PDB file of N, CA and C in Angstrom:
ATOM      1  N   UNK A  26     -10.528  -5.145  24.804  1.00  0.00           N
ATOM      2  CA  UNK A  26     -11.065  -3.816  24.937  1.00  0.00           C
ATOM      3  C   UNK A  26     -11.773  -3.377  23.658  1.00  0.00           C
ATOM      4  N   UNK A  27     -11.901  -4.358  22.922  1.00  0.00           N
ATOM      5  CA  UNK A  27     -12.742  -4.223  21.450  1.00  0.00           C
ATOM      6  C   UNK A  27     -14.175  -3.997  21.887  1.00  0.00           C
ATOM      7  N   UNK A  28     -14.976  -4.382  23.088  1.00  0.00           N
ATOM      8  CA  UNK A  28     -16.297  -3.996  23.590  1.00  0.00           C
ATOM      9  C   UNK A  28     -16.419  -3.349  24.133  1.00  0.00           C
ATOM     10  N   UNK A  29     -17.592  -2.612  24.642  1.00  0.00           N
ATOM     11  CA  UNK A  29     -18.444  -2.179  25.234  1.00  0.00           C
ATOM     12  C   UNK A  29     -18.988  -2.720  26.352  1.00  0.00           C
ATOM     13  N   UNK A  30     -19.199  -2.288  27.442  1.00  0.00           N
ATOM     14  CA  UNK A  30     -20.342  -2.715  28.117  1.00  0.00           C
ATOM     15  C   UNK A  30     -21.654  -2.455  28.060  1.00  0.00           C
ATOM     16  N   UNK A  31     -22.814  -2.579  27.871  1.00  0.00           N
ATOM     17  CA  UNK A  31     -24.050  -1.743  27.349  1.00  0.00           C
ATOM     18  C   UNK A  31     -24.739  -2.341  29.145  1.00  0.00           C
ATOM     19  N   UNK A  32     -26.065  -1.302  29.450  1.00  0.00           N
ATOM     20  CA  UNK A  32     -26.620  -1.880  30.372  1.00  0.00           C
ATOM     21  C   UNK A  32     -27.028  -3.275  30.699  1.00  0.00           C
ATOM     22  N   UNK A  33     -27.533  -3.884  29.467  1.00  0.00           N
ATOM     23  CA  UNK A  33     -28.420  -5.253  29.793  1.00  0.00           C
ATOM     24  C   UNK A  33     -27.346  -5.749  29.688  1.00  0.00           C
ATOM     25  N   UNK A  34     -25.860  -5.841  29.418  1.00  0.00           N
ATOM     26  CA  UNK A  34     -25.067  -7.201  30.284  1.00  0.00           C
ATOM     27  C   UNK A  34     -24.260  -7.464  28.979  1.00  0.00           C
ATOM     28  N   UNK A  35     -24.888  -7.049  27.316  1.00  0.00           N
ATOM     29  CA  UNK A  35     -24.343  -6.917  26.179  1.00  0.00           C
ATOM     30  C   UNK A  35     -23.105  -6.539  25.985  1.00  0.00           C
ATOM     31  N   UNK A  36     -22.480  -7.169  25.069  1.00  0.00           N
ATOM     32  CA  UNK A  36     -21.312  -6.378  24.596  1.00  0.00           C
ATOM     33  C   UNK A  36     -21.554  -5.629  23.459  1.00  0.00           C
ATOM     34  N   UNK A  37     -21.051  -4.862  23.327  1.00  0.00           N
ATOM     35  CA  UNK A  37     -21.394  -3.616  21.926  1.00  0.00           C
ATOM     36  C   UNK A  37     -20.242  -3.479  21.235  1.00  0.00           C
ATOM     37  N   UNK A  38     -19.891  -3.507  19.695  1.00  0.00           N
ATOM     38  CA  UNK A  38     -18.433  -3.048  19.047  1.00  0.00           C
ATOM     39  C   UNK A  38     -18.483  -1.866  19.263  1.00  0.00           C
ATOM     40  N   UNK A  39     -17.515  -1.351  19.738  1.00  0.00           N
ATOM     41  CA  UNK A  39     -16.661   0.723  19.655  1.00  0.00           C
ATOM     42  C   UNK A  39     -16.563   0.522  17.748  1.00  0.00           C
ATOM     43  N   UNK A  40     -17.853   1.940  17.926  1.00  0.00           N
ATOM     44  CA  UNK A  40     -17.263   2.440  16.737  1.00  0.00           C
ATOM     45  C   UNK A  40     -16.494   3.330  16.483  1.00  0.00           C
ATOM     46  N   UNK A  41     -16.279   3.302  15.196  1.00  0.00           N
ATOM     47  CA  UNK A  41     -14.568   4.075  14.878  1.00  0.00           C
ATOM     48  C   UNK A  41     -15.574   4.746  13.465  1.00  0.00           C
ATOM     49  N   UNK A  42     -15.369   6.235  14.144  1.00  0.00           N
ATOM     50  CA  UNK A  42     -15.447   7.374  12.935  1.00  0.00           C
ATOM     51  C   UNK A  42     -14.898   7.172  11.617  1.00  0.00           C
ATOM     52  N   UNK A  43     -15.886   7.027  10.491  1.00  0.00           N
ATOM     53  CA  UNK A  43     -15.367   7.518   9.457  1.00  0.00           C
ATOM     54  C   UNK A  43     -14.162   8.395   8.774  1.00  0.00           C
ATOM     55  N   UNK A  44     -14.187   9.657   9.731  1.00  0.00           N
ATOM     56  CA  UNK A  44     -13.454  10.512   9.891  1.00  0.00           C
ATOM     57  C   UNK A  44     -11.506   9.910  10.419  1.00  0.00           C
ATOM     58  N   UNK A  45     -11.885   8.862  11.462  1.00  0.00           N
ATOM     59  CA  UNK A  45     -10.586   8.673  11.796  1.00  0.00           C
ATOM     60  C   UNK A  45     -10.043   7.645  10.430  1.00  0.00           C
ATOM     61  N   UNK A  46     -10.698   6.765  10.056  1.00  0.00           N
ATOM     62  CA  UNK A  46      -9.999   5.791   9.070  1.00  0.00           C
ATOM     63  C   UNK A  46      -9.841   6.505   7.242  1.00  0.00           C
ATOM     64  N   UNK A  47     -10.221   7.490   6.846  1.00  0.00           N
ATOM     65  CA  UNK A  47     -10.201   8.164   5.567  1.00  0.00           C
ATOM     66  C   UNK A  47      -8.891   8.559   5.360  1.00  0.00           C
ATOM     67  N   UNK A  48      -8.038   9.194   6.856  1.00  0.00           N
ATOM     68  CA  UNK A  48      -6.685   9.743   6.250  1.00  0.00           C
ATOM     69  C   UNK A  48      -5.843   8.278   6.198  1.00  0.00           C
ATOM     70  N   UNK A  49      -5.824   7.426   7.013  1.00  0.00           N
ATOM     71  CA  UNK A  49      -5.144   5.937   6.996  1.00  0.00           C
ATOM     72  C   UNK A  49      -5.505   5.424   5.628  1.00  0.00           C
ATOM     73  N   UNK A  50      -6.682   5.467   5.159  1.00  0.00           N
ATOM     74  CA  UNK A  50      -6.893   4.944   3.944  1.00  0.00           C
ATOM     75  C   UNK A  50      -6.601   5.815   2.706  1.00  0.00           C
ATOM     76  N   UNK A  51      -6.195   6.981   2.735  1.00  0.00           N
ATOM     77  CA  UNK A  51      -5.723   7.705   2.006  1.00  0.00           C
ATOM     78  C   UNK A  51      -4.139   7.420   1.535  1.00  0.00           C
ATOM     79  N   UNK A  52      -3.729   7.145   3.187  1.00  0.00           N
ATOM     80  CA  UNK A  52      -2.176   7.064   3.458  1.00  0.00           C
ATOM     81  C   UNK A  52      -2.129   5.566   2.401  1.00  0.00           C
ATOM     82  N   UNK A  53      -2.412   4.576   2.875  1.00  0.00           N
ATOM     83  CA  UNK A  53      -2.104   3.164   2.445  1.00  0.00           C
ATOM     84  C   UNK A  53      -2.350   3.160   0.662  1.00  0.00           C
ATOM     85  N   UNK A  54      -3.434   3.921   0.147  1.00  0.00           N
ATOM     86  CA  UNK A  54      -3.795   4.409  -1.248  1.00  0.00           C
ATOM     87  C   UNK A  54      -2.704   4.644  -1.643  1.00  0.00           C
ATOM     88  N   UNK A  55      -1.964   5.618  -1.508  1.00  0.00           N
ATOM     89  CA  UNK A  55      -1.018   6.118  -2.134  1.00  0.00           C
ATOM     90  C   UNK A  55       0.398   5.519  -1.823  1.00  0.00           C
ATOM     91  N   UNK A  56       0.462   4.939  -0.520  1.00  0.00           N
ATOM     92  CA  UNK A  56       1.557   3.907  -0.695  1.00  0.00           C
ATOM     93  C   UNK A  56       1.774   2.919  -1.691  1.00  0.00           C
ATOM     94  N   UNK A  57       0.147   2.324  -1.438  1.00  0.00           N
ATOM     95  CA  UNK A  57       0.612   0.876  -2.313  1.00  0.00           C
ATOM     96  C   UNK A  57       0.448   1.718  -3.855  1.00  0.00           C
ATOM     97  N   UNK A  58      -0.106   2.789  -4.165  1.00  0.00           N
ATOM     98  CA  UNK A  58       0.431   2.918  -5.711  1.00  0.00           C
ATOM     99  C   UNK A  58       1.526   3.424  -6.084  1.00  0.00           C
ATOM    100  N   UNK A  59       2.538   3.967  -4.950  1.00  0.00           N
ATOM    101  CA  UNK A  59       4.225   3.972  -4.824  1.00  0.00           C
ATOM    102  C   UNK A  59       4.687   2.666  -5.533  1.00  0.00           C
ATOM    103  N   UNK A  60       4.288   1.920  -4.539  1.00  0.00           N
ATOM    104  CA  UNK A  60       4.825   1.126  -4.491  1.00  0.00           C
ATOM    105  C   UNK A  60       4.973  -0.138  -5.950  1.00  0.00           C
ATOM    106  N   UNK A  61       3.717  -0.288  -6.000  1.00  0.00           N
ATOM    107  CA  UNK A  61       3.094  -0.637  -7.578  1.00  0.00           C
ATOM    108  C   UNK A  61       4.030  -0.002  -8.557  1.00  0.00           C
ATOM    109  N   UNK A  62       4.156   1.624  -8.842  1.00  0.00           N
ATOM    110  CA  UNK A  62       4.522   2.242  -9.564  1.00  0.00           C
ATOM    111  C   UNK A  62       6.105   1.735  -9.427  1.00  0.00           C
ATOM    112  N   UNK A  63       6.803   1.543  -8.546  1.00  0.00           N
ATOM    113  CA  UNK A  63       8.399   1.207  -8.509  1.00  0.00           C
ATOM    114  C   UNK A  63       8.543  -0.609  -9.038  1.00  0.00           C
ATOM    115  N   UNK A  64       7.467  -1.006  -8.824  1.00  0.00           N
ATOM    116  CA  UNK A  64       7.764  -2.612  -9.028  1.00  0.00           C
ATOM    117  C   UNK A  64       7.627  -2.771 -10.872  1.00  0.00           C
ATOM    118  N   UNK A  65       6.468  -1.993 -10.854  1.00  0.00           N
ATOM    119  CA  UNK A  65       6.027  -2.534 -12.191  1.00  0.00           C
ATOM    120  C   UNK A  65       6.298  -1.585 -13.319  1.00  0.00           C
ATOM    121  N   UNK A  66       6.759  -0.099 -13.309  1.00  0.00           N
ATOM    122  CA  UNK A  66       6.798   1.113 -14.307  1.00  0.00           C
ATOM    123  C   UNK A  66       8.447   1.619 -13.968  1.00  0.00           C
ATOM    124  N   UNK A  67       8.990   1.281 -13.169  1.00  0.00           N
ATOM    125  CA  UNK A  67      10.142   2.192 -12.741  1.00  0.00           C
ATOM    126  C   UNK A  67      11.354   1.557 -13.798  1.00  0.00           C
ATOM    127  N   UNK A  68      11.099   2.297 -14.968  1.00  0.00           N
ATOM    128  CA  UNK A  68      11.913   1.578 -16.047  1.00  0.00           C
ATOM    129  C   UNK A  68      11.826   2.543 -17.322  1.00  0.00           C
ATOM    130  N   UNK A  69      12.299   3.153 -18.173  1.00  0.00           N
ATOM    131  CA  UNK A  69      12.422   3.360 -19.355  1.00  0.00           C
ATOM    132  C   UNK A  69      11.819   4.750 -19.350  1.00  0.00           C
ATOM    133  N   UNK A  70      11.422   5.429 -20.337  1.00  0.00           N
ATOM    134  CA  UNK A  70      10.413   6.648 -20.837  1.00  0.00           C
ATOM    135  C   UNK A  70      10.021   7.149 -19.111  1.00  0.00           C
ATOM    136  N   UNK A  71       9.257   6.204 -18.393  1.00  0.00           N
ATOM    137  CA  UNK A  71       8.508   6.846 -17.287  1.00  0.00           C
ATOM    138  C   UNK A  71       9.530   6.665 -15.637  1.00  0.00           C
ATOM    139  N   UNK A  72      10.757   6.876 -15.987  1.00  0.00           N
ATOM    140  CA  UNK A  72      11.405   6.773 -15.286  1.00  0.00           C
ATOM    141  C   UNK A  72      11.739   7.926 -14.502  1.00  0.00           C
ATOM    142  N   UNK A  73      11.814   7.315 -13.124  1.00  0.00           N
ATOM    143  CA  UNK A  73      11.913   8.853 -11.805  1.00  0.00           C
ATOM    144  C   UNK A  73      13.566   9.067 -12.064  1.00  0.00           C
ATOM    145  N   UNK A  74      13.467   7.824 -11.553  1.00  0.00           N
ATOM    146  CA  UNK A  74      15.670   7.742 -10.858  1.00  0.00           C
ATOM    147  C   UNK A  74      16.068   7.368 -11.943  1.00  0.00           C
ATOM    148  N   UNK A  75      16.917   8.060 -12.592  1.00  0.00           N
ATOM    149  CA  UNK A  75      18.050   7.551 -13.513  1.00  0.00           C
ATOM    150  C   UNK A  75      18.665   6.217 -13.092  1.00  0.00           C
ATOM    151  N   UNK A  76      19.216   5.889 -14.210  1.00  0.00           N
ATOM    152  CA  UNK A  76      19.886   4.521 -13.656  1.00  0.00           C
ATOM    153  C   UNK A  76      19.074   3.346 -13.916  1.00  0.00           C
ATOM    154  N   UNK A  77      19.711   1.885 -13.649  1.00  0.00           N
ATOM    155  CA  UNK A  77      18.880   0.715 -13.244  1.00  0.00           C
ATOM    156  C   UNK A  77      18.999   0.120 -12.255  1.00  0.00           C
ATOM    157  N   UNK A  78      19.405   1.134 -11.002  1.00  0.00           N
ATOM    158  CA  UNK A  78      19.148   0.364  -9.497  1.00  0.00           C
ATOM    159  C   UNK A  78      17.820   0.187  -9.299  1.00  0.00           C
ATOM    160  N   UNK A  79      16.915   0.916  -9.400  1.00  0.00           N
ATOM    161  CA  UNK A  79      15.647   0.651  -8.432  1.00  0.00           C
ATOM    162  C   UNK A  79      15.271  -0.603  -9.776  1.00  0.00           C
ATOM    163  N   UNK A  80      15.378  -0.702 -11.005  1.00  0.00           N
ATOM    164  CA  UNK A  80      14.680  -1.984 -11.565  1.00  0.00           C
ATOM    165  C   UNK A  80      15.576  -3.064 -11.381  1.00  0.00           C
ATOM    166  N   UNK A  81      16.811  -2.967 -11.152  1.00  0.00           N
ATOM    167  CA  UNK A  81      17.441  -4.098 -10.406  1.00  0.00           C
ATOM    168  C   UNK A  81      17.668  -4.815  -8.973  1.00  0.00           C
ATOM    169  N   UNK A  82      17.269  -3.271  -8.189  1.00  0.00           N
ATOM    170  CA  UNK A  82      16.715  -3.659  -6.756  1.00  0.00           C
ATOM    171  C   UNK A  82      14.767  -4.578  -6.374  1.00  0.00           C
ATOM    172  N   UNK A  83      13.991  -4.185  -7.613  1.00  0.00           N
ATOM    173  CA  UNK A  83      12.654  -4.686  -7.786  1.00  0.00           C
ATOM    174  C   UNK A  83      12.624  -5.934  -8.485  1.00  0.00           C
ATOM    175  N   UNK A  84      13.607  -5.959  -8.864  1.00  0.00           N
ATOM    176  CA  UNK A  84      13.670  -7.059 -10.423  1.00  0.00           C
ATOM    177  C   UNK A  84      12.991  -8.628 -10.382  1.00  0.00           C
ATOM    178  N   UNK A  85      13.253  -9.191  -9.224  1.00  0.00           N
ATOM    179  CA  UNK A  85      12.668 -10.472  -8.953  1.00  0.00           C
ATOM    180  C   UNK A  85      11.085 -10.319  -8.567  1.00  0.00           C
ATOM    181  N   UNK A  86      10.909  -9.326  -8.065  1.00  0.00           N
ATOM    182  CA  UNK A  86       9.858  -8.813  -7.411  1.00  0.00           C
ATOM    183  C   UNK A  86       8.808  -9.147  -8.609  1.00  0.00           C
ATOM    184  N   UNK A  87       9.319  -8.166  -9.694  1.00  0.00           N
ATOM    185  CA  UNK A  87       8.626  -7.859 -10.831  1.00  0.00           C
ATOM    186  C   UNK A  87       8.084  -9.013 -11.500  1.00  0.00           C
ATOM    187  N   UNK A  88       9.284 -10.269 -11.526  1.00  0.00           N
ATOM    188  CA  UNK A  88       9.039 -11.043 -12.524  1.00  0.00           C
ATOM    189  C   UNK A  88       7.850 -12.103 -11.579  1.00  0.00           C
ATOM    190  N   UNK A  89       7.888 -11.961 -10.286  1.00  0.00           N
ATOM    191  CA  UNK A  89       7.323 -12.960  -9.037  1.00  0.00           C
ATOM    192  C   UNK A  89       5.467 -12.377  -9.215  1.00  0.00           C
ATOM    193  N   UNK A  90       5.708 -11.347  -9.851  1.00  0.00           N
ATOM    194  CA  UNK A  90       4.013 -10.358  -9.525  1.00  0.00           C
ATOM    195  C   UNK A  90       3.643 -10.743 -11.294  1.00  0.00           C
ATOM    196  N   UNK A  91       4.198 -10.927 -11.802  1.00  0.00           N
ATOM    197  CA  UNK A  91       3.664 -11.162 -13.456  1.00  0.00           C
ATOM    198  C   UNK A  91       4.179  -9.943 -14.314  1.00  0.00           C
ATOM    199  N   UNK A  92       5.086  -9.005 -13.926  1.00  0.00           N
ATOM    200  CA  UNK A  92       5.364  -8.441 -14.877  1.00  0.00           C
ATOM    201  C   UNK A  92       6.472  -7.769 -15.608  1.00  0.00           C
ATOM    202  N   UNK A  93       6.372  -7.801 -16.767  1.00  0.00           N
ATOM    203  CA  UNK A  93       7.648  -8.214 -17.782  1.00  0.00           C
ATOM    204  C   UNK A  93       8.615  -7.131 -18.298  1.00  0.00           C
ATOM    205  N   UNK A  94       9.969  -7.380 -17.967  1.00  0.00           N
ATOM    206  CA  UNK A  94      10.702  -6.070 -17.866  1.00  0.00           C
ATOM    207  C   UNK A  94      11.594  -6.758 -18.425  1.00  0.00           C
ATOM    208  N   UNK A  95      11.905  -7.684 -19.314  1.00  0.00           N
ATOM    209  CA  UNK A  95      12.747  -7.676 -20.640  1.00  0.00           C
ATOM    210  C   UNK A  95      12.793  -8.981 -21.982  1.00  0.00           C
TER     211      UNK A  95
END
């Protein structure tokens, strides 16, 4: 259901508004820099959560992505 039918027998791609994909791409923006931000910063001075669960819950993660937390 990715086509169209057009008269001469063509298939046509459905386009998809600008409008609909900006908030999805907004959404996923700010996820993955959540997410970034907990793997790679969630440690020391710039720390949200007290504690060292979330850098011990990320910890392999961290060292698997290149970056260095001790």
């Amino acid at each position: 259901m990715a086509n169209v039918a057009v008269p001469s027998g063509k298939t046509a791609p459905i386009r998809i508004p600008v409008r609909e994909i900006v908030p999805w791409a907004v959404f996923a923006a700010v996820l993955g820099l959540a997410l970034l931000y907990f793997v790679g910063a969630e440690q020391g001075a710039t720390s949200i959560i007290s504690g060292s669960t979330v850098h011990e819950f990320v910890h392999d993660g961290r060292h698997l992505l290149g970056f260095p937390c001790h």
